[in-house]
CSV table of C-alpha atoms in Angstrom, one decimal:
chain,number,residue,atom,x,y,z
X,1,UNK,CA,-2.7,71.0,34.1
X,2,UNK,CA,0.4,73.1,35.6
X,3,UNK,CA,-0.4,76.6,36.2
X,4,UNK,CA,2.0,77.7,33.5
X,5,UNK,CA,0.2,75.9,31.0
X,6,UNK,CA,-2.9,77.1,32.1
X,7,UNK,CA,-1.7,80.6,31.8
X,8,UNK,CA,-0.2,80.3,27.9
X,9,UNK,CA,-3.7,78.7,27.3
X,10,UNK,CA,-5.9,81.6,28.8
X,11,UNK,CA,-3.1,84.6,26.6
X,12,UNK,CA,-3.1,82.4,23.7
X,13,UNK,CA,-7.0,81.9,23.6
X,14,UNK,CA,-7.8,85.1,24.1
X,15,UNK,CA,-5.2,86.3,21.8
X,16,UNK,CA,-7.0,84.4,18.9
X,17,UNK,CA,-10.6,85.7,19.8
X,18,UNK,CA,-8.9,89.3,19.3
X,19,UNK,CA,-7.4,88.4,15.8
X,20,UNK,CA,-10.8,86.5,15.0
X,21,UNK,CA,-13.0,89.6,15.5
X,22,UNK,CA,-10.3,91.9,13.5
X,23,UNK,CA,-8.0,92.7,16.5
X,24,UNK,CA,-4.1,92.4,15.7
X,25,UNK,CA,-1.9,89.2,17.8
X,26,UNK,CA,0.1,90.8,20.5
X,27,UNK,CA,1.5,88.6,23.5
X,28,UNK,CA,3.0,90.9,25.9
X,29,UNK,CA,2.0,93.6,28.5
X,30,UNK,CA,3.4,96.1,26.2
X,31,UNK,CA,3.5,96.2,22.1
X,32,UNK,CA,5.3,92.9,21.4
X,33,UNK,CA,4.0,93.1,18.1
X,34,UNK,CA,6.5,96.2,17.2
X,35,UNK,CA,9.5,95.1,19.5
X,36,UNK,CA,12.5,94.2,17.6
X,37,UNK,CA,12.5,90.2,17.8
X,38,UNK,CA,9.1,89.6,16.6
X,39,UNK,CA,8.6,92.6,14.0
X,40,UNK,CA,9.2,92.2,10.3
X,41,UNK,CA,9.6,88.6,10.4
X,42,UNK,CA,8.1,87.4,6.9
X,43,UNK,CA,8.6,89.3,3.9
X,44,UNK,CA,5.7,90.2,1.6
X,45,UNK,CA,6.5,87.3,-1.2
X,46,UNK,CA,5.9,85.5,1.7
X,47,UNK,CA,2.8,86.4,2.9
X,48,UNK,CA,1.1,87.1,-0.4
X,49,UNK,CA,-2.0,85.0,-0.6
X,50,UNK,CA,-2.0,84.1,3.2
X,51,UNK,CA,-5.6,84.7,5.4
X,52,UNK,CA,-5.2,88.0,6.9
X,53,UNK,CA,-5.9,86.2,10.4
X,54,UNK,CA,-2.8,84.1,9.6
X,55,UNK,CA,-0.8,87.2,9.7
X,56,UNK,CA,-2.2,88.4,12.4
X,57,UNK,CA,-1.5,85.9,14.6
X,58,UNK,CA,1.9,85.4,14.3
X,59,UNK,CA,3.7,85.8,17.4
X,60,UNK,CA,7.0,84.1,16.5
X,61,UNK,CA,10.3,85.4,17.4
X,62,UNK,CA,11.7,84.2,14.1
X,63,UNK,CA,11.1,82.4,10.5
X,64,UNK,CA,11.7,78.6,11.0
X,65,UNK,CA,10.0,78.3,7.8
X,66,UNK,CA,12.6,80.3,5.9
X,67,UNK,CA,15.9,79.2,7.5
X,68,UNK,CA,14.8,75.3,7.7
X,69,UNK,CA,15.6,73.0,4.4
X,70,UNK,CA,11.9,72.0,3.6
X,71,UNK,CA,11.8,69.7,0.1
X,72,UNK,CA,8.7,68.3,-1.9
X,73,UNK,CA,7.2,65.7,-0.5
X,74,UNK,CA,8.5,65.9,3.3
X,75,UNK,CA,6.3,65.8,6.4
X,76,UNK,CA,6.6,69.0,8.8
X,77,UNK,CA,5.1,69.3,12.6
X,78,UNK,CA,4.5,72.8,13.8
X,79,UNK,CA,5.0,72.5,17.6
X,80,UNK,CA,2.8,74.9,18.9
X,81,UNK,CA,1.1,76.2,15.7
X,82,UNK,CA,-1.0,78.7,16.7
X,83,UNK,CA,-3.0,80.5,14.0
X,84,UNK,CA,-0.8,78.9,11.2
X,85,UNK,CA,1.1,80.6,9.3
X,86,UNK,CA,4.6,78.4,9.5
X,87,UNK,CA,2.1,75.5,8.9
X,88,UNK,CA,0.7,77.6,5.7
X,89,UNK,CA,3.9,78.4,4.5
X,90,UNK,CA,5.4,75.2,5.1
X,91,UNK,CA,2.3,73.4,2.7
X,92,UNK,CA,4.0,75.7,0.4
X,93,UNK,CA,7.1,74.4,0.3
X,94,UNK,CA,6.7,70.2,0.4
X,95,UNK,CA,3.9,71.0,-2.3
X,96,UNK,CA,1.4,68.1,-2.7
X,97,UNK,CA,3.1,65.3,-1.9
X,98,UNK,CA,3.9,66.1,1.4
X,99,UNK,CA,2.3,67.3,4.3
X,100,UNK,CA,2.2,70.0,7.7
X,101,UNK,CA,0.8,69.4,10.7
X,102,UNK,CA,0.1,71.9,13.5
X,103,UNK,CA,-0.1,71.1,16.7
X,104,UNK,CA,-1.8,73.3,19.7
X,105,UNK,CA,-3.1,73.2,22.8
X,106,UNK,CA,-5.6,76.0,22.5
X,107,UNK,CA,-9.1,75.3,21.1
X,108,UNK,CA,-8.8,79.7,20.2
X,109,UNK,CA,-6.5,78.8,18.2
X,110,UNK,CA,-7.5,75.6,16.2
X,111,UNK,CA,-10.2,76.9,15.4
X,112,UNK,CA,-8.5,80.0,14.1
X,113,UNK,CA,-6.1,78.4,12.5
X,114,UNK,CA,-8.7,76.0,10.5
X,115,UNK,CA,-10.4,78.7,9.5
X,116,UNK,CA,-7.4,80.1,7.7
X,117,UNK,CA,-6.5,76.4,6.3
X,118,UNK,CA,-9.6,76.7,4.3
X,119,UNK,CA,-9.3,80.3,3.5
X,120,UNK,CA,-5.6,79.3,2.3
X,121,UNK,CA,-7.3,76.3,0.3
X,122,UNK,CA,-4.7,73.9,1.7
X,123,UNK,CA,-5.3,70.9,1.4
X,124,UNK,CA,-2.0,69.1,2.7
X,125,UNK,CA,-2.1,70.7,6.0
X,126,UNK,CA,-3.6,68.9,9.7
X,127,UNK,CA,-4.5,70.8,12.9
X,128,UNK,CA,-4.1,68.4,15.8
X,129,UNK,CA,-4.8,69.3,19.4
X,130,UNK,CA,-2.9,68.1,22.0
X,131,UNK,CA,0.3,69.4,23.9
X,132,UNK,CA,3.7,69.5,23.3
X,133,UNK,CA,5.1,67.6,25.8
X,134,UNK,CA,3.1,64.5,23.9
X,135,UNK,CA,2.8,65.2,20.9
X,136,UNK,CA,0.1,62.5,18.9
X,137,UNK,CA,1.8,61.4,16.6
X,138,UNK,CA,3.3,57.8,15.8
X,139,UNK,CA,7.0,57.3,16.5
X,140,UNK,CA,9.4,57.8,13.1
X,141,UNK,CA,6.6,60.0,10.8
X,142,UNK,CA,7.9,63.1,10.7
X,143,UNK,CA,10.8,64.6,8.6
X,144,UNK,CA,11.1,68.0,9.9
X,145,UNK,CA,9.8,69.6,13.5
X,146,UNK,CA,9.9,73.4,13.0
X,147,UNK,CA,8.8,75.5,15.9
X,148,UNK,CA,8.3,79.7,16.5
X,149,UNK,CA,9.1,80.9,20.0
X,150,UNK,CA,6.8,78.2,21.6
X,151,UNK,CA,9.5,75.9,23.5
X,152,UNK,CA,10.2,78.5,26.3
X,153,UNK,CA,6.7,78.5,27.0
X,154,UNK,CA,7.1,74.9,28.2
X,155,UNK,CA,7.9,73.4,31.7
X,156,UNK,CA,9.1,70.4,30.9
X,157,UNK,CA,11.4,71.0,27.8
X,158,UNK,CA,13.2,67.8,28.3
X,159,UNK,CA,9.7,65.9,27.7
X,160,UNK,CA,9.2,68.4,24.4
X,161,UNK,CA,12.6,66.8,23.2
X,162,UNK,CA,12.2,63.7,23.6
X,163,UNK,CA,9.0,63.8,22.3
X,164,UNK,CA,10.6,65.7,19.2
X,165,UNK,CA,13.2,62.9,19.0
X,166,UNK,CA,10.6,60.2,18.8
X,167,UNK,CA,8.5,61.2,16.4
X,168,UNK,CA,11.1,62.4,13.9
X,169,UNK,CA,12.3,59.4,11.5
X,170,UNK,CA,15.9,58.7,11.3
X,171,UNK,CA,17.6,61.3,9.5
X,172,UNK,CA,14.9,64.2,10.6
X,173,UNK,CA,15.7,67.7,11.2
X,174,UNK,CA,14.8,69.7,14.0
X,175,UNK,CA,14.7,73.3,13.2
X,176,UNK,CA,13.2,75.8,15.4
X,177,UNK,CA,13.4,79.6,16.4
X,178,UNK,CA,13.0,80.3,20.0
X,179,UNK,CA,14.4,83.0,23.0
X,180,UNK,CA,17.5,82.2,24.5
X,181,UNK,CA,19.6,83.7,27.1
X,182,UNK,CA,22.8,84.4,26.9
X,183,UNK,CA,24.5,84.9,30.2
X,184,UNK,CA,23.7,83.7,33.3
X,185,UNK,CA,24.6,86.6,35.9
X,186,UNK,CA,20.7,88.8,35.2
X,187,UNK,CA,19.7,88.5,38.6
X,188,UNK,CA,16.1,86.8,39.0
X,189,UNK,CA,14.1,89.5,39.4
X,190,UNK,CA,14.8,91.5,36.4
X,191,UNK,CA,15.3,88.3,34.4
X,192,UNK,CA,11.5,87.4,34.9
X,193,UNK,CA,10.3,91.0,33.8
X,194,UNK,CA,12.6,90.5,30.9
X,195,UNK,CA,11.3,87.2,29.8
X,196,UNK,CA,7.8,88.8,30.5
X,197,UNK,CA,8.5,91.4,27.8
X,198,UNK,CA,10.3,89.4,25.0
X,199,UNK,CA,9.0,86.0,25.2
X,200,UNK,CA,5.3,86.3,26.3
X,201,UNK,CA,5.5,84.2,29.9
X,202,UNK,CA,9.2,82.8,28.7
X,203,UNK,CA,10.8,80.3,30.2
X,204,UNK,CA,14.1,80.7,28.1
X,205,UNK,CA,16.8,78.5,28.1
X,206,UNK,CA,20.7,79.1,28.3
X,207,UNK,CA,21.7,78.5,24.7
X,208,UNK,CA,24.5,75.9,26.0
X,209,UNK,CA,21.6,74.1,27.8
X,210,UNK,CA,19.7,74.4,25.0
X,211,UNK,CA,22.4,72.6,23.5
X,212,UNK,CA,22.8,70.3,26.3
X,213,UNK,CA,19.0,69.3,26.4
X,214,UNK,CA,18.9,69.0,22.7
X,215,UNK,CA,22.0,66.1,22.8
X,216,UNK,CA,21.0,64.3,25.8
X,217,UNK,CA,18.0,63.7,23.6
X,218,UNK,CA,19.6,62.0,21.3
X,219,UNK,CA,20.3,64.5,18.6
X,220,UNK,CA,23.7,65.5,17.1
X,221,UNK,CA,24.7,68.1,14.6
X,222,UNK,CA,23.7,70.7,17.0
X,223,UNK,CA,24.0,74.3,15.9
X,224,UNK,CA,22.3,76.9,17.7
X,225,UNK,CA,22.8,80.5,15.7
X,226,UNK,CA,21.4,84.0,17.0
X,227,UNK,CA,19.1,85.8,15.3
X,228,UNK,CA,18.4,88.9,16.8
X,229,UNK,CA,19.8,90.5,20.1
X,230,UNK,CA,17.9,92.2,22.3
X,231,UNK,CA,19.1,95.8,23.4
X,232,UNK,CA,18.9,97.4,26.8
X,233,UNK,CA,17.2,100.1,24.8
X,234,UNK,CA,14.9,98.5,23.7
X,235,UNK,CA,13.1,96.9,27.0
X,236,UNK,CA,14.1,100.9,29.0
X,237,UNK,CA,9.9,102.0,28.2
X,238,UNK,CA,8.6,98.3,30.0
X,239,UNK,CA,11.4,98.0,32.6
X,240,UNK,CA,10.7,101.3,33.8
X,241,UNK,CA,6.5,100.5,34.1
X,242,UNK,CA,7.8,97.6,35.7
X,243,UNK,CA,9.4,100.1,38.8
X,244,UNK,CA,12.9,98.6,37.6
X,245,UNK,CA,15.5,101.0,37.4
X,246,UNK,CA,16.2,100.9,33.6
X,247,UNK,CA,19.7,103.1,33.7
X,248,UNK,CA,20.7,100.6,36.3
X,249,UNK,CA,20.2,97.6,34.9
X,250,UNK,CA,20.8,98.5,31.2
X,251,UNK,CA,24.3,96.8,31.6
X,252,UNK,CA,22.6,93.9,33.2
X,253,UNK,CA,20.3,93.1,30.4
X,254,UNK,CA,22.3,94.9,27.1
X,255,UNK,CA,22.4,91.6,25.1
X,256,UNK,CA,21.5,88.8,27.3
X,257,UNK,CA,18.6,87.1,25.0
X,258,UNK,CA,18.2,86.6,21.7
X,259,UNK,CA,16.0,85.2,19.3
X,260,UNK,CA,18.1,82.1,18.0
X,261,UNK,CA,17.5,79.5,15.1
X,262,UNK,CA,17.8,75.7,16.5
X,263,UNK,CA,19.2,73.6,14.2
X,264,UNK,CA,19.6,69.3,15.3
X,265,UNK,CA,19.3,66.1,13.6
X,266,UNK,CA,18.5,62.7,14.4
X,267,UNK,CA,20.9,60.0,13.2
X,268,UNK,CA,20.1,58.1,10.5
């Protein structure tokens, strides 16, 4: 295991013992729980009736579950599923017939996220463990892959694509929110505390080779929309604990990531 994964695994467990013994989710050195990508991300109709701990642990940078098209009866794989609430929510939506699965790496987190399963009472929804870079599932089973700021965590996004690809039957959508960057002149310094702050040991991706990766896949119909920007202002209380200069580099980051909604299908 690469020391990157290894590092997501030891935040994400320990993240999920916090939330199990009544601590809130947060993924960053600072409050990423109240920054303003991963803040206010599911309304209350939404979350009404969901296990506290669900809630808790969302660290998403978006709501896949609300921007993807999710109909009764389809089958939906959580890459990276973490305490469950896009699986939870997702159950929801394809309604008896159909079926979510999460997939995670992190024992933490299955466990956490079966225990809110059977708080929830769902009984159309799978926790699998494995990674995402194989995911174990048979080719052509899924109809949607849905996804909440957990592809940047990956160092082999290529392998997470492909994998995506396979197991997605013909005419499957891939619909994910993740961190992007937006420009490619942050120097590399102040882009790793950056990434550090908004994406929880990010990786991000360039949104055009985001795109890029996506159709060398094999995917078409790719649409890659921003969500939410991130401000200078925003990051100026961490850059500065960081010893970064934040007046100074304020024009360097001002708008250079961005919580984004992936959209992609496979052909039919």
């Amino acid at each position: 295991m690469d020391n990157l994964t290894l590092t997501v695994k030891k935040r994400y467990g320990s993240i999920a013992e916090t939330v199990a013994s009544g601590g809130q989710g947060c993924c960053g050195p600072t409050d990423c729980c109240a920054d303003p990508i991963s803040s206010d991300l599911y309304s209350t109709t939404e979350t009404a009736g969901l296990p506290a701990h669900a809630v808790a642990a969302s660290l998403g940078c978006g709501n896949p579950t609300a921007l993807a098209t999710l109909n009764p009866g389809d089958v939906v794989l959580d890459l990276g599923s973490g305490g469950g609430i896009d699986v939870l929510l997702s159950a929801r939506r394809v309604g008896p017939t159909g079926k979510a699965y999460g997939l995670d790496m992190t024992d933490e987190m299955l466990a956490l996220a079966r225990a809110n399963q059977e708080k929830a009472g769902a009984t159309n929804v799978e926790f699998l463990k494995g990674h995402i870079e194989a995911i174990p599932l048979p080719d052509n089973t899924v109809d949607v892959i849905i996804s909440n700021c957990v592809i940047n965590l990956s160092g082999d996004k290529d392998k997470v694509l492909a994998e995506a690809f396979r197991v997605l039957k013909p005419g499957g959508r891939f619909a994910v929110s993740d961190v992007v960057s937006r420009r490619r002149d942050v120097p590399a310094e102040i882009r790793r505390s950056v990434e550090l702050w908004i994406g929880c040991v990010a990786g991000a991706l360039h949104e055009d080779d985001f795109r890029s990766k996506l159709t060398a896949a094999g995917f078409v119909d790719v649409e890659i929309e921003i969500v939410r920007e991130y401000r200078a202002a925003d990051a100026r209380t961490f850059l500065a604990g960081a010893g970064l200069d934040a007046d100074a580099i304020a024009p360097l980051v001002d708008g250079a990531f961005g919580s984004a909604f992936v959209r992609a299908r496979k052909l039919s």
